[in-house]
Amino acid sequence: MNKWILLGAAAIALAFVGPAQAQQPIVIKFSHVVAQDTPKGKGALRFQELAEKYTNGKVKVEVYPNSTLYKDKEELEALQLGAVQMLAPSNSKFGPIGVKEFEVFDLPFILPDKVALRRVTDGALGKRLLKLLEPKGMVGLAYWDNGFKLMSANKPLREPEDFKGLKFRIQSSKVLEAQMRALGSIPQIMAFSEVYQALQTGVVDGQENTPSNMYTQKMHEVQKYTTLSDHGYIGYVVIANKKFWDGLPADVRTSLERAMAEATKYANEISQQENDEALDEMRKSGRTQFIELTPDQKARWKKALTPVYSDMASRVGKTVIDDFEKATKATGTN
Ligand code: LMR
């Protein structure tokens, strides 16, 4: 065939394909397990809005909340397989895929407050931990806050002895398992979406979670007592499928990074208020009775939980624990 005819045909084909391709947005499926009305739920929606805005519609973000696509463990597998592109699992959920170091965040009473938390997540250790995700086919984009945890059950939990023999739902973290065993209770790993029903039917006796998670899942309606223990923390690592992320056009990736930086700032600004409001709502509902620990009681919780640190040092890494504690105790940013 004549060269000019071929070139002409190619030009016509391009004229049709070009605009059609330009109209096809890159789709990011962002799956998560909590309600929209939570720090993570709102953070995901803010990212969606900003990502679409900053890429001028070249990217479309589909947010799937409430485990509508996948439960906890499945969503990580789905991300690795590329069935979804983004997630924000809690720090406690990376053990089953072989990244145990994030469980350092689960050590009881390791975080005094959110200022100390920022020194970990924004500092050298935070960056080092994110790097560990890369060999697993993931890229760590940001840390998003939820908050400090409460303990609930159908009996009052004031002293470590009160936990004896109770079955507790936990996330899939060996540190949380060790924590519950140190208190004499029986830990049971369970997906977040199944907790309400398990509490309601008595499959488990108690659970630990943040106020916003408890309230939005109505856990307070099926737990007679809730202890304001602040014994641990739940936060998230926002992750993307690495192949997908690295394969994005550079300008798109830069715009998404900008959207993520702003969504992160927003999510971390609202997390405390979201949890305070959830706590207020639960108080107002009168469905669960709140228990404050006296300083002596809290000291006894801490003492009972101290062995978890040495028991878990080989799993989480002694250096990780030491660096975490150094960062939390440092003054100023590290
Ligand atoms: C849980 O499983 O309790 C939490 O990690 C859920 C979440 O994502 O906040």
XYZ file of C-alpha atoms and ligand atoms in Angstrom, residues 33-34 40 72 88 90 93 146 169 171 192 208-209 213 234 236, ligand 1:
25
model
C -13.794 -0.538 56.115
C -15.223 2.321 58.195
C -10.750 8.128 57.577
C -9.746 -6.058 56.259
C -5.879 3.131 54.343
C -4.793 0.690 60.326
C -3.281 -4.771 59.866
C -7.881 8.180 64.104
C -12.237 -8.894 69.477
C -7.466 -6.469 64.911
C -14.100 -4.828 61.589
C -11.264 -1.945 71.942
C -11.646 0.901 69.500
C -15.429 3.724 65.258
C -5.417 3.606 65.987
C -3.742 4.548 59.267
C -10.598 -1.912 63.347
O -10.512 -2.935 62.655
O -11.068 -1.907 64.488
C -10.135 -0.600 62.780
O -8.863 -0.759 62.256
C -11.043 -0.155 61.700
C -10.514 1.085 61.051
O -10.141 1.017 59.897
O -10.498 2.111 61.737
